[in-house]
């Protein structure tokens, strides 16, 4: 049967067999997180040896199993209580096993950012995809047309923010001989933001162009509020609310214009999804879809300071599931230590790593110890005193998971990153 993105659908929406087959992958030198003892073994066989954190080298990035599960369940319950759907942004992790966990917990679909990511999702049988971008590549549109025509259960929706982009999409799909129309959301942006029309009137013109294009179907409206503010100040929150109210106004203008089915209204990163619900959840004539993605790992930096489930009173907060591990390799000055993890290993665009503890030793949280800079392969740890001698391994909190996963093709999952001797209980494969 033909699917639309707004339809409720049934089942997990991913090929569980293909995800399970990742346990058969042979481990080797390609996976920098793993020691030579793992080479030649499958993921399944290596995990059967019950490796511990101490068996892995540095630099390293790990996931905490309990925190991941907590975050997935917490967000699923929050969305269910709010009466909104969730299509988490898969580009945060690019990990099919984590997508499956989100879908199994009730997510409506998976959001992605570009065509290569969509191809990864289709390789693992993801059946409902929201592309938070405009797809204009003729070869990519021809491939998409083939996917839609070859799989009547595949639901896909893309964005458009100009009449010219609509024309180019329609032209390429006609040339490809597309059978099923591609669902399109009109994207509304904001001053200083990223893509998206800058006014309701302009967006209405784009919608009219979509309605005229035989290869496209108008499916609703969408946008991203996170590009318009960067903190939880009163001014930032007011800016986000103002944008969301304009998005509602656009939906109202287009009400009834969709060719068939329930319209979609989508917004919501991981910083302001509470405001999205407050402003959009009252829409009874549309399916409201959040696209939050970073929540699954949370962090000890940017999202710790801005997430609704941290700043929101009475809510069960997310927990950081990502930790870096780095070894002190040099103490060239009394108050300077060099660690063996740098920009190639840990994120740095939304804050530097946070020293938390010495493995098997002292806590660093609350001390003067801090990372002042990252080079490609080194971190500059300052003011740790005698707590971080040469050879010591430090646990680091990280900021911004969206630029963490892409640095690792395989991430070890620990049973408890706070344990004295954490055990490796899983390996998460990523595809960037």
Tab-separated table of C-alpha atoms in Angstrom:
chain	number	residue	atom	x	y	z
A	1	UNK	CA	0.000	0.000	0.000
A	2	UNK	CA	1.128	3.558	-0.614
A	3	UNK	CA	2.363	5.230	2.552
A	4	UNK	CA	2.374	8.896	3.440
A	5	UNK	CA	4.729	10.248	6.065
A	6	UNK	CA	1.840	11.315	8.282
A	7	UNK	CA	0.248	7.870	8.378
A	8	UNK	CA	0.529	6.003	11.643
A	9	UNK	CA	1.943	2.787	10.208
A	10	UNK	CA	2.790	-0.369	12.166
A	11	UNK	CA	5.942	-2.246	13.107
A	12	UNK	CA	9.420	-1.018	13.979
A	13	UNK	CA	10.139	0.502	10.555
A	14	UNK	CA	13.644	-0.992	10.173
A	15	UNK	CA	14.973	-4.363	9.070
A	16	UNK	CA	15.900	-5.942	12.407
A	17	UNK	CA	17.656	-8.802	10.636
A	18	UNK	CA	20.083	-6.453	8.885
A	19	UNK	CA	20.801	-4.679	12.160
A	20	UNK	CA	21.374	-7.996	13.920
A	21	UNK	CA	23.774	-9.029	11.157
A	22	UNK	CA	26.147	-6.273	12.283
A	23	UNK	CA	27.223	-8.702	15.022
A	24	UNK	CA	28.815	-10.839	12.275
A	25	UNK	CA	31.182	-8.107	11.091
A	26	UNK	CA	34.843	-9.048	11.416
A	27	UNK	CA	36.914	-6.670	13.505
A	28	UNK	CA	40.305	-5.403	12.399
A	29	UNK	CA	42.616	-2.387	12.279
A	30	UNK	CA	39.896	-0.168	10.769
A	31	UNK	CA	38.275	0.296	14.163
A	32	UNK	CA	40.548	2.515	16.228
A	33	UNK	CA	38.628	1.857	19.439
A	34	UNK	CA	39.566	-1.834	19.478
A	35	UNK	CA	42.824	-3.587	20.440
A	36	UNK	CA	44.654	-6.134	18.250
A	37	UNK	CA	43.218	-8.908	20.445
A	38	UNK	CA	39.880	-8.233	18.743
A	39	UNK	CA	41.212	-8.508	15.189
A	40	UNK	CA	39.917	-11.482	13.276
A	41	UNK	CA	36.968	-11.964	15.614
A	42	UNK	CA	33.378	-11.060	14.843
A	43	UNK	CA	31.651	-8.473	16.991
A	44	UNK	CA	29.701	-11.293	18.639
A	45	UNK	CA	32.776	-13.418	19.361
A	46	UNK	CA	34.779	-10.499	20.720
A	47	UNK	CA	32.010	-9.499	23.105
A	48	UNK	CA	31.851	-13.131	24.261
A	49	UNK	CA	35.391	-12.694	25.643
A	50	UNK	CA	33.900	-10.191	28.123
A	51	UNK	CA	36.360	-7.355	27.492
A	52	UNK	CA	36.611	-4.526	29.987
A	53	UNK	CA	37.343	-0.846	29.594
A	54	UNK	CA	40.886	-1.541	30.818
A	55	UNK	CA	41.425	-3.797	27.767
A	56	UNK	CA	40.869	-0.884	25.381
A	57	UNK	CA	43.500	1.684	24.509
A	58	UNK	CA	43.331	5.456	24.321
A	59	UNK	CA	42.136	7.733	22.862
A	60	UNK	CA	38.622	6.376	23.186
A	61	UNK	CA	34.971	7.385	23.062
A	62	UNK	CA	32.403	5.178	24.797
A	63	UNK	CA	28.666	4.950	25.307
A	64	UNK	CA	26.941	4.170	28.599
A	65	UNK	CA	24.249	1.504	28.139
A	66	UNK	CA	22.071	2.555	31.073
A	67	UNK	CA	22.138	6.223	30.087
A	68	UNK	CA	21.234	5.415	26.473
A	69	UNK	CA	18.270	3.326	27.567
A	70	UNK	CA	17.168	5.989	30.043
A	71	UNK	CA	17.293	8.726	27.417
A	72	UNK	CA	15.425	6.731	24.771
A	73	UNK	CA	12.660	5.776	27.189
A	74	UNK	CA	12.432	9.242	28.714
A	75	UNK	CA	12.018	10.985	25.350
A	76	UNK	CA	9.519	8.407	24.102
A	77	UNK	CA	7.389	8.841	27.225
A	78	UNK	CA	7.639	12.632	27.043
A	79	UNK	CA	6.434	12.702	23.434
A	80	UNK	CA	3.623	10.253	24.170
A	81	UNK	CA	2.449	12.402	27.069
A	82	UNK	CA	2.628	15.517	24.872
A	83	UNK	CA	0.658	13.863	22.056
A	84	UNK	CA	3.307	14.443	19.379
A	85	UNK	CA	5.226	12.112	17.081
A	86	UNK	CA	9.012	11.800	17.125
A	87	UNK	CA	11.220	11.256	14.079
A	88	UNK	CA	14.648	11.569	15.749
A	89	UNK	CA	17.443	13.066	13.692
A	90	UNK	CA	19.545	10.081	12.727
A	91	UNK	CA	22.493	12.196	11.587
A	92	UNK	CA	23.478	12.586	15.246
A	93	UNK	CA	24.599	8.959	15.495
A	94	UNK	CA	24.368	7.430	11.993
A	95	UNK	CA	24.067	4.167	13.900
A	96	UNK	CA	21.340	1.774	12.683
A	97	UNK	CA	21.370	-0.103	15.998
A	98	UNK	CA	20.537	3.104	17.854
A	99	UNK	CA	17.901	4.001	15.268
A	100	UNK	CA	16.323	0.626	15.945
A	101	UNK	CA	16.245	1.349	19.677
A	102	UNK	CA	14.472	4.634	18.991
A	103	UNK	CA	11.980	3.057	16.588
A	104	UNK	CA	11.306	0.148	18.932
A	105	UNK	CA	10.521	2.703	21.642
A	106	UNK	CA	7.812	4.223	19.442
A	107	UNK	CA	9.490	6.738	17.135
A	108	UNK	CA	7.427	7.562	14.061
A	109	UNK	CA	10.375	7.517	11.649
A	110	UNK	CA	13.945	8.725	11.214
A	111	UNK	CA	15.023	12.212	10.137
A	112	UNK	CA	18.153	12.603	8.005
A	113	UNK	CA	20.081	15.514	6.552
A	114	UNK	CA	21.330	14.473	3.110
A	115	UNK	CA	21.098	11.809	0.432
A	116	UNK	CA	24.093	9.680	1.551
A	117	UNK	CA	22.459	9.371	4.968
A	118	UNK	CA	19.160	8.383	3.359
A	119	UNK	CA	20.967	5.647	1.436
A	120	UNK	CA	22.397	4.244	4.670
A	121	UNK	CA	18.913	4.192	6.163
A	122	UNK	CA	17.454	2.432	3.153
A	123	UNK	CA	20.272	-0.143	3.248
A	124	UNK	CA	18.952	-1.066	6.700
A	125	UNK	CA	15.325	-1.031	5.649
A	126	UNK	CA	14.158	2.193	7.318
A	127	UNK	CA	10.618	2.635	6.053
A	128	UNK	CA	9.713	6.186	7.090
A	129	UNK	CA	12.235	8.962	6.402
A	130	UNK	CA	12.020	12.718	6.767
A	131	UNK	CA	14.756	14.543	4.858
A	132	UNK	CA	15.252	17.874	6.632
A	133	UNK	CA	16.703	19.377	3.504
A	134	UNK	CA	15.900	20.032	-0.136
A	135	UNK	CA	16.933	17.286	-2.556
A	136	UNK	CA	17.869	18.758	-5.942
A	137	UNK	CA	20.510	16.348	-7.278
A	138	UNK	CA	18.987	14.794	-10.444
A	139	UNK	CA	20.801	11.490	-9.944
A	140	UNK	CA	19.680	11.417	-6.330
A	141	UNK	CA	16.082	12.160	-7.265
A	142	UNK	CA	16.179	9.385	-9.876
A	143	UNK	CA	17.422	6.951	-7.215
A	144	UNK	CA	14.712	8.133	-4.826
A	145	UNK	CA	12.043	7.652	-7.485
A	146	UNK	CA	13.225	4.078	-7.920
A	147	UNK	CA	13.070	3.455	-4.177
A	148	UNK	CA	9.536	4.815	-3.942
A	149	UNK	CA	8.295	2.950	-6.999
A	150	UNK	CA	9.966	-0.290	-5.897
A	151	UNK	CA	8.661	-0.273	-2.329
A	152	UNK	CA	5.048	0.818	-1.786
A	153	UNK	CA	5.590	0.717	1.998
A	154	UNK	CA	8.424	3.258	1.867
A	155	UNK	CA	7.357	6.720	3.066
A	156	UNK	CA	9.563	9.723	2.329
A	157	UNK	CA	9.144	13.463	2.723
A	158	UNK	CA	11.517	16.262	1.682
A	159	UNK	CA	11.626	20.054	1.986
A	160	UNK	CA	11.414	22.933	-0.484
A	161	UNK	CA	11.882	26.652	0.151
A	162	UNK	CA	11.642	28.247	-3.307
A	163	UNK	CA	9.648	27.946	-6.492
A	164	UNK	CA	12.918	27.307	-8.322
A	165	UNK	CA	13.722	24.286	-6.154
A	166	UNK	CA	10.218	22.969	-6.847
A	167	UNK	CA	10.787	23.391	-10.575
A	168	UNK	CA	14.115	21.564	-10.458
A	169	UNK	CA	12.713	18.685	-8.405
A	170	UNK	CA	9.750	18.265	-10.739
A	171	UNK	CA	11.995	18.419	-13.812
A	172	UNK	CA	14.363	15.737	-12.505
A	173	UNK	CA	11.545	13.431	-11.371
A	174	UNK	CA	9.806	13.732	-14.737
A	175	UNK	CA	13.069	12.833	-16.465
A	176	UNK	CA	13.412	9.814	-14.183
A	177	UNK	CA	9.919	8.622	-15.024
A	178	UNK	CA	8.841	8.749	-11.386
A	179	UNK	CA	5.591	6.959	-10.640
A	180	UNK	CA	4.798	7.895	-7.043
A	181	UNK	CA	4.876	11.587	-6.177
A	182	UNK	CA	7.478	12.810	-3.682
A	183	UNK	CA	5.961	14.332	-0.571
A	184	UNK	CA	7.173	17.875	0.125
A	185	UNK	CA	7.006	20.150	3.142
A	186	UNK	CA	7.264	23.876	2.584
A	187	UNK	CA	10.147	25.063	4.729
A	188	UNK	CA	9.847	28.257	6.741
A	189	UNK	CA	13.059	29.878	7.941
A	190	UNK	CA	13.815	33.022	9.861
A	191	UNK	CA	16.141	36.051	9.768
A	192	UNK	CA	19.703	34.942	10.306
A	193	UNK	CA	18.714	31.304	10.164
A	194	UNK	CA	19.620	28.677	7.619
A	195	UNK	CA	17.423	27.607	4.713
A	196	UNK	CA	13.696	28.284	4.492
A	197	UNK	CA	11.492	31.021	3.142
A	198	UNK	CA	11.718	34.275	5.052
A	199	UNK	CA	7.986	35.055	5.022
A	200	UNK	CA	4.613	33.354	5.065
A	201	UNK	CA	3.710	34.938	1.750
A	202	UNK	CA	6.785	33.507	0.069
A	203	UNK	CA	6.037	30.098	1.574
A	204	UNK	CA	2.481	30.199	0.214
A	205	UNK	CA	3.927	30.756	-3.270
A	206	UNK	CA	6.170	27.724	-2.850
A	207	UNK	CA	3.174	25.650	-1.747
A	208	UNK	CA	1.269	26.724	-4.842
A	209	UNK	CA	4.180	25.617	-7.011
A	210	UNK	CA	4.212	22.208	-5.312
A	211	UNK	CA	0.496	21.801	-5.929
A	212	UNK	CA	1.051	22.488	-9.639
A	213	UNK	CA	3.863	19.920	-9.956
A	214	UNK	CA	2.519	16.474	-10.906
A	215	UNK	CA	5.534	14.658	-9.460
A	216	UNK	CA	5.180	16.271	-6.015
A	217	UNK	CA	2.613	16.209	-3.234
A	218	UNK	CA	2.180	18.968	-0.677
A	219	UNK	CA	2.435	17.246	2.710
A	220	UNK	CA	2.641	20.159	5.149
A	221	UNK	CA	5.145	22.612	6.578
A	222	UNK	CA	8.367	22.402	8.506
A	223	UNK	CA	11.345	24.282	9.816
A	224	UNK	CA	14.074	24.473	12.424
A	225	UNK	CA	13.964	26.842	15.359
A	226	UNK	CA	17.374	25.897	16.774
A	227	UNK	CA	19.262	28.071	14.289
A	228	UNK	CA	17.523	31.206	15.572
A	229	UNK	CA	18.714	31.068	19.203
A	230	UNK	CA	21.629	29.547	21.058
A	231	UNK	CA	20.731	29.801	24.736
A	232	UNK	CA	17.834	29.681	27.168
A	233	UNK	CA	17.731	33.404	27.830
A	234	UNK	CA	14.397	35.201	27.825
A	235	UNK	CA	15.322	36.814	24.529
A	236	UNK	CA	16.319	33.513	22.948
A	237	UNK	CA	13.151	31.734	24.079
A	238	UNK	CA	11.013	34.635	22.836
A	239	UNK	CA	12.673	34.420	19.424
A	240	UNK	CA	11.917	30.716	19.219
A	241	UNK	CA	8.291	31.219	20.246
A	242	UNK	CA	7.829	33.959	17.680
A	243	UNK	CA	9.157	31.733	14.920
A	244	UNK	CA	6.944	28.805	15.943
A	245	UNK	CA	3.861	31.022	15.928
A	246	UNK	CA	4.711	32.073	12.395
A	247	UNK	CA	4.988	28.397	11.468
A	248	UNK	CA	1.485	27.871	12.871
A	249	UNK	CA	0.268	30.831	10.822
A	250	UNK	CA	1.724	29.264	7.692
A	251	UNK	CA	-0.003	25.964	8.424
A	252	UNK	CA	-3.284	27.821	8.912
A	253	UNK	CA	-2.884	29.605	5.568
A	254	UNK	CA	-2.325	26.274	3.837
A	255	UNK	CA	-5.023	24.381	5.713
A	256	UNK	CA	-6.964	22.234	3.279
A	257	UNK	CA	-4.437	22.693	0.484
A	258	UNK	CA	-2.829	19.267	0.862
A	259	UNK	CA	-3.933	16.928	-1.873
A	260	UNK	CA	-4.893	14.147	0.556
A	261	UNK	CA	-4.057	12.760	3.971
A	262	UNK	CA	-3.199	14.354	7.287
A	263	UNK	CA	-0.794	17.316	6.968
A	264	UNK	CA	2.528	17.326	8.821
A	265	UNK	CA	3.864	20.215	10.868
A	266	UNK	CA	7.416	19.562	11.998
A	267	UNK	CA	10.017	21.425	14.028
A	268	UNK	CA	12.093	20.708	17.096
A	269	UNK	CA	15.771	20.083	17.664
A	270	UNK	CA	17.081	18.973	21.048
A	271	UNK	CA	17.195	22.424	22.661
A	272	UNK	CA	13.641	23.802	22.450
A	273	UNK	CA	11.308	20.883	21.864
A	274	UNK	CA	9.243	21.917	24.888
A	275	UNK	CA	8.427	25.228	23.198
A	276	UNK	CA	7.542	23.383	19.991
A	277	UNK	CA	4.990	21.347	21.899
A	278	UNK	CA	3.597	24.392	23.693
A	279	UNK	CA	3.103	26.259	20.422
A	280	UNK	CA	2.165	23.426	18.037
A	281	UNK	CA	0.552	20.612	19.987
A	282	UNK	CA	-2.830	22.336	19.943
A	283	UNK	CA	-3.043	21.780	16.183
A	284	UNK	CA	-5.778	19.182	15.942
A	285	UNK	CA	-5.789	19.099	12.147
A	286	UNK	CA	-2.146	18.045	11.677
A	287	UNK	CA	0.413	15.510	12.816
A	288	UNK	CA	3.052	17.368	14.830
A	289	UNK	CA	6.445	15.718	14.422
A	290	UNK	CA	9.508	16.521	16.536
A	291	UNK	CA	12.947	15.820	15.070
A	292	UNK	CA	15.142	15.924	18.195
A	293	UNK	CA	18.230	13.737	17.821
A	294	UNK	CA	20.981	14.684	20.292
A	295	UNK	CA	18.887	13.616	23.290
A	296	UNK	CA	19.844	9.958	22.834
A	297	UNK	CA	23.400	10.660	24.005
A	298	UNK	CA	22.845	14.043	25.686
A	299	UNK	CA	26.161	15.572	26.862
A	300	UNK	CA	28.148	17.281	29.587
A	301	UNK	CA	28.214	20.629	27.845
A	302	UNK	CA	25.883	22.491	25.494
A	303	UNK	CA	22.791	20.286	25.898
A	304	UNK	CA	23.320	19.885	29.630
A	305	UNK	CA	22.836	23.640	29.851
A	306	UNK	CA	19.928	24.065	27.455
A	307	UNK	CA	17.890	20.838	27.181
A	308	UNK	CA	14.229	21.212	28.193
A	309	UNK	CA	14.532	18.120	30.393
A	310	UNK	CA	17.307	19.818	32.331
A	311	UNK	CA	15.974	23.358	32.579
A	312	UNK	CA	12.336	22.196	32.835
A	313	UNK	CA	11.115	21.937	36.430
A	314	UNK	CA	9.887	18.551	37.597
A	315	UNK	CA	11.075	16.596	34.566
A	316	UNK	CA	13.268	13.499	34.688
A	317	UNK	CA	16.502	14.795	33.134
A	318	UNK	CA	18.494	13.139	30.399
A	319	UNK	CA	21.841	11.607	31.318
A	320	UNK	CA	25.118	11.940	29.448
A	321	UNK	CA	25.856	8.691	27.629
A	322	UNK	CA	29.103	9.794	25.957
A	323	UNK	CA	32.524	9.828	27.588
A	324	UNK	CA	35.997	10.352	26.252
A	325	UNK	CA	38.989	8.538	27.717
A	326	UNK	CA	42.509	9.891	27.286
A	327	UNK	CA	45.937	9.138	28.721
A	328	UNK	CA	48.434	11.640	30.100
A	329	UNK	CA	51.455	11.308	27.821
A	330	UNK	CA	53.479	14.354	28.871
A	331	UNK	CA	53.924	16.753	31.815
A	332	UNK	CA	56.271	19.349	30.250
A	333	UNK	CA	55.310	22.088	32.746
A	334	UNK	CA	54.155	21.910	36.400
A	335	UNK	CA	50.529	22.829	35.619
A	336	UNK	CA	50.283	21.415	32.091
A	337	UNK	CA	49.557	17.850	31.048
A	338	UNK	CA	49.132	16.656	27.472
A	339	UNK	CA	46.508	13.980	26.792
A	340	UNK	CA	46.446	11.661	23.777
A	341	UNK	CA	42.985	12.715	22.518
A	342	UNK	CA	42.371	15.684	20.256
A	343	UNK	CA	40.126	17.102	17.563
A	344	UNK	CA	40.276	13.853	15.590
A	345	UNK	CA	38.744	12.029	18.553
A	346	UNK	CA	36.456	14.370	20.522
A	347	UNK	CA	34.043	17.218	19.662
A	348	UNK	CA	35.132	20.793	20.299
A	349	UNK	CA	32.756	23.075	18.374
A	350	UNK	CA	30.326	23.625	21.280
A	351	UNK	CA	32.733	23.488	24.192
A	352	UNK	CA	35.897	21.657	25.173
A	353	UNK	CA	35.977	18.297	26.970
A	354	UNK	CA	35.434	18.358	30.728
A	355	UNK	CA	37.835	16.422	33.009
A	356	UNK	CA	35.710	14.261	35.317
A	357	UNK	CA	37.861	11.634	36.967
A	358	UNK	CA	41.082	9.648	36.855
A	359	UNK	CA	40.323	6.010	36.118
A	360	UNK	CA	40.854	4.139	39.382
A	361	UNK	CA	41.718	7.378	41.138
A	362	UNK	CA	40.555	10.827	42.116
A	363	UNK	CA	37.552	12.839	40.959
A	364	UNK	CA	38.389	15.924	38.908
A	365	UNK	CA	34.916	17.458	38.798
A	366	UNK	CA	34.894	20.486	41.060
A	367	UNK	CA	38.670	20.949	40.946
A	368	UNK	CA	40.585	23.559	38.972
A	369	UNK	CA	41.532	20.994	36.325
A	370	UNK	CA	40.305	21.977	32.864
A	371	UNK	CA	41.044	21.444	29.191
A	372	UNK	CA	42.174	24.746	27.685
A	373	UNK	CA	42.678	23.686	24.062
A	374	UNK	CA	42.679	20.782	21.610
A	375	UNK	CA	45.150	20.107	18.827
A	376	UNK	CA	44.563	17.426	16.209
A	377	UNK	CA	45.814	14.640	18.494
A	378	UNK	CA	46.352	16.245	21.920
A	379	UNK	CA	44.357	17.916	24.671
A	380	UNK	CA	45.916	20.543	26.953
A	381	UNK	CA	44.957	19.750	30.539
A	382	UNK	CA	45.783	22.522	32.986
A	383	UNK	CA	45.806	22.900	36.771
A	384	UNK	CA	45.352	19.228	37.615
A	385	UNK	CA	48.275	19.288	40.041
A	386	UNK	CA	49.426	15.825	41.099
A	387	UNK	CA	46.079	14.220	40.237
A	388	UNK	CA	47.065	13.438	36.624
A	389	UNK	CA	50.560	11.924	36.443
A	390	UNK	CA	52.073	10.587	33.226
A	391	UNK	CA	50.281	7.345	32.341
A	392	UNK	CA	47.027	8.192	34.111
A	393	UNK	CA	43.805	7.675	32.134
A	394	UNK	CA	41.162	10.396	32.483
A	395	UNK	CA	37.439	10.268	31.787
A	396	UNK	CA	36.224	13.341	29.936
A	397	UNK	CA	32.709	14.687	29.564
A	398	UNK	CA	32.026	15.907	26.048
A	399	UNK	CA	29.867	18.643	24.540
A	400	UNK	CA	27.752	18.266	21.377
A	401	UNK	CA	27.143	14.639	20.378
A	402	UNK	CA	26.420	15.671	16.777
A	403	UNK	CA	30.161	16.096	16.178
A	404	UNK	CA	31.268	13.145	18.318
A	405	UNK	CA	29.947	9.996	16.640
A	406	UNK	CA	31.400	10.893	13.234
A	407	UNK	CA	34.937	10.486	14.581
A	408	UNK	CA	34.418	6.788	15.379
A	409	UNK	CA	33.367	3.875	13.164
A	410	UNK	CA	32.839	1.618	16.194
A	411	UNK	CA	31.931	2.773	19.715
A	412	UNK	CA	32.216	0.449	22.709
A	413	UNK	CA	29.173	0.381	24.982
A	414	UNK	CA	29.931	0.132	28.708
A	415	UNK	CA	27.627	-1.367	31.297
A	416	UNK	CA	28.325	1.560	33.655
A	417	UNK	CA	30.851	4.314	33.000
A	418	UNK	CA	30.825	5.095	36.737
A	419	UNK	CA	31.849	1.583	37.791
A	420	UNK	CA	35.317	0.887	39.115
A	421	UNK	CA	35.895	-1.609	36.287
A	422	UNK	CA	33.389	-0.950	33.464
A	423	UNK	CA	32.665	-3.873	31.163
A	424	UNK	CA	32.117	-3.685	27.400
A	425	UNK	CA	28.632	-5.008	26.630
A	426	UNK	CA	28.225	-3.859	23.026
A	427	UNK	CA	29.799	-2.261	19.969
A	428	UNK	CA	27.858	0.352	17.996
A	429	UNK	CA	28.707	0.638	14.288
A	430	UNK	CA	28.384	4.046	12.643
A	431	UNK	CA	28.190	5.005	8.951
A	432	UNK	CA	29.345	8.528	8.113
